[in-house]
Short mmCIF file of C-alpha atoms and ligand atoms in Angstrom, two decimals:
data_model
loop_
_atom_site.label_atom_id
_atom_site.label_comp_id
_atom_site.label_asym_id
_atom_site.label_seq_id
_atom_site.Cartn_x
_atom_site.Cartn_y
_atom_site.Cartn_z
CA MET A 1 0.00 0.00 0.00
CA PRO A 2 1.78 3.17 -1.11
CA ASP A 3 1.72 6.05 1.33
CA PRO A 4 -0.02 9.09 -0.16
CA SER A 5 2.38 11.96 -0.60
CA PRO A 6 2.16 14.91 1.81
CA VAL A 7 1.17 17.07 -1.16
CA ASP A 8 -1.95 14.97 -1.77
CA MET A 9 -2.74 15.11 1.91
CA GLU A 10 -2.46 18.89 1.90
CA GLU A 11 -5.02 19.16 -0.86
CA LEU A 12 -7.32 16.75 0.83
CA SER A 13 -7.12 18.42 4.21
CA GLU A 14 -7.72 21.84 2.64
CA ALA A 15 -10.98 20.55 1.24
CA PHE A 16 -11.98 19.21 4.64
CA ARG A 17 -10.95 22.39 6.41
CA ARG A 18 -13.00 24.66 4.22
CA GLY A 19 -16.15 23.14 5.62
CA MET A 20 -15.32 23.43 9.25
CA ASP A 21 -15.47 25.94 12.04
CA TYR A 22 -11.94 26.62 13.17
CA SER A 23 -10.92 29.89 14.69
CA ARG A 24 -7.49 30.13 16.22
CA ALA A 25 -8.27 33.38 18.01
CA GLY A 26 -11.11 31.89 20.01
CA LEU A 27 -9.32 28.58 20.28
CA ASP A 28 -12.36 26.84 18.88
CA MET A 29 -11.21 23.68 17.22
CA GLY A 30 -13.19 22.05 14.54
CA PHE A 31 -12.20 18.44 14.67
CA MET A 32 -13.44 15.86 12.31
CA GLY A 33 -12.87 12.17 12.28
CA ALA A 34 -13.51 10.39 9.01
CA ASP A 35 -12.82 6.98 7.66
CA GLY A 36 -10.67 7.32 4.61
CA PHE A 37 -10.69 6.30 1.00
CA PRO A 38 -10.04 2.60 0.60
CA TYR A 39 -8.44 2.65 -2.82
CA ASP A 40 -10.71 -0.17 -3.92
CA ASP A 41 -13.69 1.79 -2.65
CA ARG A 42 -15.92 1.14 -5.65
CA PHE A 43 -15.21 -2.54 -5.42
CA THR A 44 -16.30 -2.55 -1.79
CA GLU A 45 -19.30 -0.31 -2.23
CA GLU A 46 -20.66 -2.42 -5.04
CA ARG A 47 -20.49 -5.43 -2.82
CA ALA A 48 -22.15 -3.56 0.01
CA SER A 49 -25.00 -2.52 -2.28
CA ARG A 50 -25.39 -5.95 -3.78
CA GLY A 51 -25.26 -7.61 -0.40
CA ALA A 52 -22.47 -10.01 -1.17
CA PHE A 53 -20.40 -9.48 1.95
CA ARG A 54 -20.10 -13.03 3.17
CA GLN A 55 -20.38 -15.23 0.12
CA GLN A 56 -17.80 -13.49 -2.01
CA ARG A 57 -14.89 -12.19 -0.05
CA GLY A 58 -12.51 -10.36 -2.29
CA PRO A 59 -9.30 -11.99 -3.40
CA GLY A 60 -6.51 -11.42 -0.92
CA PRO A 61 -3.02 -10.11 -1.59
CA GLY A 62 -0.98 -12.50 -3.70
CA HIS A 63 -4.04 -13.75 -5.56
CA GLY A 64 -3.76 -11.19 -8.31
CA GLY A 65 -6.47 -8.85 -6.98
CA PRO A 66 -6.68 -5.96 -4.56
CA PRO A 67 -6.58 -6.75 -0.84
CA SER A 68 -9.99 -7.23 0.67
CA ARG A 69 -11.16 -4.16 2.54
CA LEU A 70 -13.93 -6.04 4.26
CA LEU A 71 -13.66 -6.16 8.01
CA ASP A 72 -13.08 -9.57 9.55
CA ASP A 73 -16.37 -11.29 10.47
CA LYS A 74 -15.12 -11.77 14.00
CA ALA A 75 -14.53 -8.07 14.69
CA ARG A 76 -16.68 -7.02 17.65
CA SER A 77 -17.30 -3.89 19.67
CA THR A 78 -18.41 -4.39 23.25
CA LEU A 79 -19.62 -0.77 23.38
CA LEU A 80 -21.80 -1.26 20.30
CA ARG A 81 -22.61 -4.88 21.18
CA SER A 82 -22.18 -5.97 17.56
CA MET A 83 -19.83 -5.97 14.64
CA PRO A 84 -18.51 -2.43 14.49
CA GLY A 85 -18.99 -2.06 10.71
CA ASN A 86 -18.14 -3.79 7.48
CA ILE A 87 -15.21 -1.92 5.98
CA ASP A 88 -11.58 -2.09 7.06
CA TYR A 89 -10.43 1.33 5.86
CA PRO A 90 -6.66 1.61 5.52
CA TYR A 91 -6.73 5.19 6.84
CA HIS A 92 -8.66 7.10 9.42
CA LEU A 93 -8.37 10.86 9.11
CA ILE A 94 -8.67 13.88 11.36
CA ASN A 95 -9.27 17.04 9.34
CA GLY A 96 -8.20 15.12 6.27
CA ARG A 97 -4.81 14.03 7.61
CA THR A 98 -3.32 10.63 8.22
CA ASN A 99 -1.40 9.78 11.39
CA ARG A 100 1.90 10.43 9.65
CA HIS A 101 1.05 14.07 9.03
CA PRO A 102 -1.28 14.93 11.89
CA GLU A 103 -2.96 18.29 12.33
CA THR A 104 -1.29 20.16 15.19
CA PHE A 105 -3.24 22.64 17.31
CA HIS A 106 -1.15 25.18 19.20
CA ALA A 107 -2.26 26.68 22.51
CA ARG A 108 -0.89 27.89 25.84
CA PRO A 109 -0.99 25.91 29.07
CA GLY A 110 -4.15 26.82 30.96
CA ASP A 111 -6.11 27.80 27.84
CA ARG A 112 -9.69 26.62 27.84
CA ILE A 113 -10.28 25.06 24.47
CA ARG A 114 -13.48 23.96 22.83
CA ILE A 115 -13.10 20.90 20.65
CA ARG A 116 -15.92 20.09 18.26
CA PHE A 117 -15.96 16.45 17.25
CA ILE A 118 -17.86 15.56 14.09
CA ASN A 119 -17.99 11.96 12.97
CA ALA A 120 -17.96 12.36 9.19
CA GLY A 121 -17.22 8.70 8.56
CA GLY A 122 -19.36 6.29 6.57
CA ASP A 123 -18.96 3.04 8.48
CA THR A 124 -16.94 3.79 11.64
CA ALA A 125 -17.76 4.85 15.18
CA TYR A 126 -14.90 6.60 16.96
CA ARG A 127 -13.81 6.48 20.57
CA VAL A 128 -12.07 9.82 21.15
CA ALA A 129 -9.79 11.05 23.91
CA LEU A 130 -7.19 13.73 24.51
CA GLY A 131 -4.14 12.26 26.25
CA ASP A 132 -3.83 13.16 29.94
CA HIS A 133 -6.90 15.42 29.88
CA ASP A 134 -10.49 15.17 31.03
CA MET A 135 -13.09 16.57 28.67
CA THR A 136 -16.19 18.47 29.79
CA ILE A 137 -19.04 17.68 27.42
CA THR A 138 -21.18 20.75 26.78
CA HIS A 139 -23.24 19.99 23.64
CA THR A 140 -24.26 17.14 21.43
CA ASP A 141 -25.68 17.50 17.90
CA GLY A 142 -25.66 21.27 18.52
CA ASN A 143 -27.84 21.16 21.65
CA PRO A 144 -26.64 21.94 25.20
CA VAL A 145 -26.38 19.22 27.83
CA GLU A 146 -25.77 19.30 31.57
CA HIS A 147 -22.01 19.42 31.72
CA ALA A 148 -20.47 16.00 32.19
CA ARG A 149 -16.84 15.01 32.49
CA ALA A 150 -15.34 12.13 30.62
CA GLY A 151 -11.96 10.73 29.69
CA ALA A 152 -13.30 9.26 26.44
CA LEU A 153 -16.37 9.61 24.29
CA LEU A 154 -18.09 7.30 21.77
CA ILE A 155 -19.24 9.04 18.58
CA GLY A 156 -21.38 7.30 15.96
CA MET A 157 -21.56 8.42 12.34
CA ALA A 158 -23.21 11.88 12.09
CA GLU A 159 -23.04 12.52 15.83
CA ARG A 160 -21.38 15.73 17.02
CA TYR A 161 -20.01 16.59 20.44
CA ASP A 162 -18.60 19.83 21.82
CA VAL A 163 -16.24 19.46 24.74
CA VAL A 164 -14.11 21.92 26.70
CA VAL A 165 -10.65 21.07 27.97
CA THR A 166 -8.13 23.04 29.99
CA ALA A 167 -4.80 22.55 28.26
CA LYS A 168 -1.93 21.16 30.29
CA ASP A 169 1.73 21.88 29.64
CA GLY A 170 3.19 19.58 26.99
CA VAL A 171 2.44 17.76 23.76
CA PHE A 172 -0.70 15.61 23.73
CA PRO A 173 -2.18 13.14 21.28
CA LEU A 174 -5.83 13.62 20.32
CA VAL A 175 -6.85 10.12 19.30
CA ALA A 176 -9.95 8.83 17.53
CA LEU A 177 -9.90 5.07 17.88
CA ALA A 178 -11.87 3.38 15.09
CA GLU A 179 -14.22 1.44 17.34
CA GLY A 180 -13.65 -2.30 16.97
CA LYS A 181 -11.35 -1.83 13.99
CA SER A 182 -7.86 -1.73 15.54
CA ARG A 183 -6.92 1.46 13.75
CA HIS A 184 -7.03 5.08 14.77
CA ALA A 185 -6.80 8.68 13.65
CA LEU A 186 -4.48 11.20 15.29
CA ALA A 187 -4.14 14.95 15.86
CA VAL A 188 -1.82 16.79 18.25
CA LEU A 189 -2.39 19.47 20.88
CA ARG A 190 0.84 21.31 21.56
CA THR A 191 1.39 23.84 24.39
CA ALA A 192 5.14 23.31 24.75
CA ASN A 193 8.18 22.27 22.77
CA GLY A 194 8.94 18.60 22.56
CA ARG A 195 8.64 15.56 20.37
CA ASP A 196 5.39 14.62 18.70
CA PRO A 197 3.55 11.85 20.53
CA ASP A 198 4.28 8.30 19.45
CA ASP A 199 1.68 7.21 16.95
CA ARG A 200 1.48 3.73 18.48
CA TYR A 201 0.91 4.99 22.00
CA ARG A 202 -2.36 3.70 23.43
CA LEU A 203 -4.11 6.28 25.61
CA ARG A 204 -5.26 4.95 28.95
CA GLU A 205 -8.34 7.22 28.65
CA LEU A 206 -9.56 5.07 25.76
CA ASP A 207 -9.73 2.00 27.97
CA GLY A 208 -11.45 3.66 30.91
CA HIS A 209 -15.07 4.73 31.16
CA VAL A 210 -16.40 5.83 27.78
CA MET A 211 -19.22 8.39 27.75
CA THR A 212 -22.24 7.68 25.56
CA ALA A 213 -25.25 9.87 24.80
CA ASP A 214 -27.66 7.84 26.91
CA LYS A 215 -25.71 8.89 30.03
CA LEU A 216 -26.17 12.61 29.30
CA ARG A 217 -29.06 14.88 30.28
CA ALA A 218 -30.54 17.78 28.38
CA HIS A 219 -29.54 21.20 29.71
CA GLU A 220 -32.47 22.90 31.51
CA SER A 221 -32.63 25.59 28.81
CA VAL A 222 -33.80 22.98 26.26
CA ARG A 223 -35.77 20.66 28.51
CA ALA A 224 -39.28 20.11 27.16
CA ARG A 225 -42.51 20.20 29.10
CA SER A 226 -43.64 16.63 29.31
CA ARG A 227 -46.54 15.89 27.04
CA ARG A 228 -48.05 12.70 25.75
CA PRO A 229 -47.16 12.05 22.14
CA ASP A 230 -49.96 12.77 19.65
CA ARG A 231 -48.67 10.10 17.33
CA THR A 232 -46.34 7.14 17.61
CA LEU A 233 -44.50 5.78 14.59
CA ASN A 234 -42.97 2.34 14.94
CA MET A 235 -39.62 2.15 13.23
CA ARG A 236 -38.37 -1.40 13.26
CA LEU A 237 -34.81 -1.62 11.99
CA THR A 238 -34.63 -4.75 9.88
CA GLY A 239 -32.25 -6.72 7.67
CA ASN A 240 -29.20 -8.87 7.99
CA MET A 241 -25.56 -8.93 7.09
CA LEU A 242 -25.74 -11.91 4.72
CA ARG A 243 -28.34 -10.44 2.43
CA PHE A 244 -27.37 -6.84 3.19
CA ASN A 245 -31.07 -5.96 2.93
CA TRP A 246 -31.16 -3.19 5.52
CA ALA A 247 -34.56 -1.50 5.74
CA ILE A 248 -37.08 0.19 8.00
CA ASN A 249 -40.13 -1.94 8.83
CA GLY A 250 -38.94 -4.46 6.26
CA ARG A 251 -39.42 -2.03 3.39
CA PRO A 252 -36.37 -0.79 1.52
CA TYR A 253 -36.39 2.90 0.65
CA THR A 254 -38.39 4.23 -2.26
CA PRO A 255 -38.70 7.98 -2.91
CA SER A 256 -42.50 7.92 -2.66
CA GLN A 257 -42.57 6.55 0.90
CA ARG A 258 -44.19 8.81 3.51
CA TYR A 259 -44.79 8.41 7.18
CA PRO A 260 -47.53 10.97 7.76
CA VAL A 261 -47.19 13.55 10.51
CA GLU A 262 -49.26 16.69 11.24
CA GLN A 263 -47.73 20.04 12.00
CA GLY A 264 -47.92 20.81 15.73
CA GLU A 265 -47.90 17.21 16.86
CA ARG A 266 -45.48 15.74 19.31
CA VAL A 267 -44.33 12.64 17.50
CA ARG A 268 -42.77 9.60 19.08
CA LEU A 269 -40.42 7.46 17.03
CA GLU A 270 -40.08 3.99 18.51
CA PHE A 271 -36.91 2.44 17.21
CA ARG A 272 -36.66 -1.32 17.69
CA ASN A 273 -33.48 -2.85 16.42
CA LEU A 274 -34.32 -6.37 15.24
CA THR A 275 -30.92 -6.83 13.57
CA LYS A 276 -27.58 -8.10 14.80
CA MET A 277 -25.93 -4.81 13.85
CA TRP A 278 -25.89 -1.38 15.53
CA HIS A 279 -27.36 1.59 13.65
CA PRO A 280 -26.80 5.35 14.13
CA VAL A 281 -30.29 6.58 13.22
CA HIS A 282 -30.52 10.16 11.99
CA LEU A 283 -33.53 12.46 11.44
CA HIS A 284 -33.34 15.55 9.24
CA GLY A 285 -34.99 18.87 10.07
CA HIS A 286 -35.60 18.25 13.79
CA SER A 287 -33.99 17.40 17.07
CA PHE A 288 -35.56 14.66 19.16
CA ARG A 289 -35.39 13.96 22.87
CA LEU A 290 -33.87 10.84 24.27
CA PRO A 291 -36.01 9.29 27.04
CA ASP A 292 -35.94 10.26 30.74
CA GLY A 293 -34.59 13.78 30.35
CA GLY A 294 -31.88 12.63 27.96
CA PRO A 295 -30.22 15.00 25.52
CA LEU A 296 -31.77 16.68 22.52
CA LYS A 297 -30.17 15.08 19.46
CA ASP A 298 -30.72 14.30 15.80
CA THR A 299 -28.78 11.04 15.75
CA THR A 300 -28.98 8.15 18.16
CA ILE A 301 -27.09 4.88 18.35
CA VAL A 302 -29.43 1.87 18.46
CA ARG A 303 -27.71 -1.40 19.43
CA PRO A 304 -28.99 -4.89 18.60
CA ASP A 305 -32.18 -5.80 20.51
CA GLU A 306 -32.39 -2.26 21.84
CA ASN A 307 -35.67 -0.30 21.87
CA ILE A 308 -35.42 3.49 22.08
CA ALA A 309 -38.38 5.87 21.99
CA VAL A 310 -37.55 9.46 21.07
CA ASP A 311 -39.95 12.41 20.84
CA PHE A 312 -39.86 15.43 18.57
CA ASP A 313 -42.14 18.38 17.88
CA ALA A 314 -43.35 18.59 14.29
CA ASP A 315 -42.58 22.28 13.86
CA ASN A 316 -40.76 22.30 10.53
CA PRO A 317 -43.03 21.29 7.63
CA GLY A 318 -41.45 19.55 4.69
CA LEU A 319 -40.09 16.21 3.59
CA TRP A 320 -37.48 14.86 5.95
CA MET A 321 -35.23 11.85 5.62
CA LEU A 322 -35.00 9.39 8.47
CA HIS A 323 -32.13 6.99 7.90
CA CYS A 324 -29.31 4.94 9.28
CA HIS A 325 -26.10 6.96 8.97
CA ASN A 326 -24.04 3.93 8.07
CA ILE A 327 -23.81 4.93 4.43
CA TYR A 328 -23.82 1.32 3.23
CA HIS A 329 -26.95 0.58 5.23
CA SER A 330 -28.83 3.65 4.02
CA GLU A 331 -27.78 2.94 0.46
CA SER A 332 -29.08 -0.62 0.70
CA GLY A 333 -32.47 0.68 1.91
CA MET A 334 -32.47 1.70 5.57
CA MET A 335 -34.04 5.09 4.84
CA THR A 336 -37.51 6.55 4.74
CA VAL A 337 -39.29 9.91 4.65
CA LEU A 338 -41.43 11.79 7.16
CA GLY A 339 -43.59 14.40 5.51
CA TYR A 340 -46.03 17.10 6.55
CA ARG A 341 -47.46 20.35 5.25
CA ARG A 342 -47.90 23.74 6.87
CA ASN A 343 -51.35 23.85 8.52
CU1 CU B 1 -27.40 0.83 9.94
#
């Protein structure tokens, strides 16, 4: 596998950077983890769409074809209680950069720094930590939460987290471990001179308690008055890995599908994961509330056999996608549309 030249990486990271909020003066750090460009991407995606993951593993190295980029069947994530994904990407990127050319953020010891994590990957959850620092979680998916401290944080595809850290004196790795995939992405926080952190160094924070959204609570400023839902939509997540026939309520996506909603209603979405795979489910146009005073979010991780009921207020008429944010799952059919008109 040839290493991409630094010049290519520069171009790539410039493209990533343009889309992100990064202001050195305010020490706001946009920070984006993404799984990166398997060079046989089309090969893999075709298989994902056709649902041929298990029957036809790609030829391995030495057999005249490209190496298989499919993740080993035995890969597991205890946090996600399932296979972590399907693709073994050769690179994981932070702000478009590989571990060999990591983005370096400069600050002074004692600076309070906001880090905005965005999981822009297609098939990878990330477990993120800043070496030797605790993070204070302040927002998820753009909505405030009661501040909570954590050494590490699990981020599914499409989820966003804002955290605040107080920088210590030194050079610190900012690591996004590709959950269950034995690879990671790296950036560097630097407040002193010294060598860059060793790329192979395993942060102890990553192996301690890992914060997940279900442990957070909505900040009081966005807590809703409790109200019975006017309508409940059952969203059974269906499909299996062998057939790669991911769907909602057993029906693969078609553009004409509508789950009806009326403006002004409080709508409950009851997600029931009947599959052996985890799914980061994402709703456009709204934020929903996780149960029991949980945070206001637009993406929630649903593990196998898990049932999660989330409520949202139908206050934004239009046609809105509801889909799994594993791009291979949504492409194979795990998407649908909620639609309503202005009253
Ligand atoms: Cu999915």
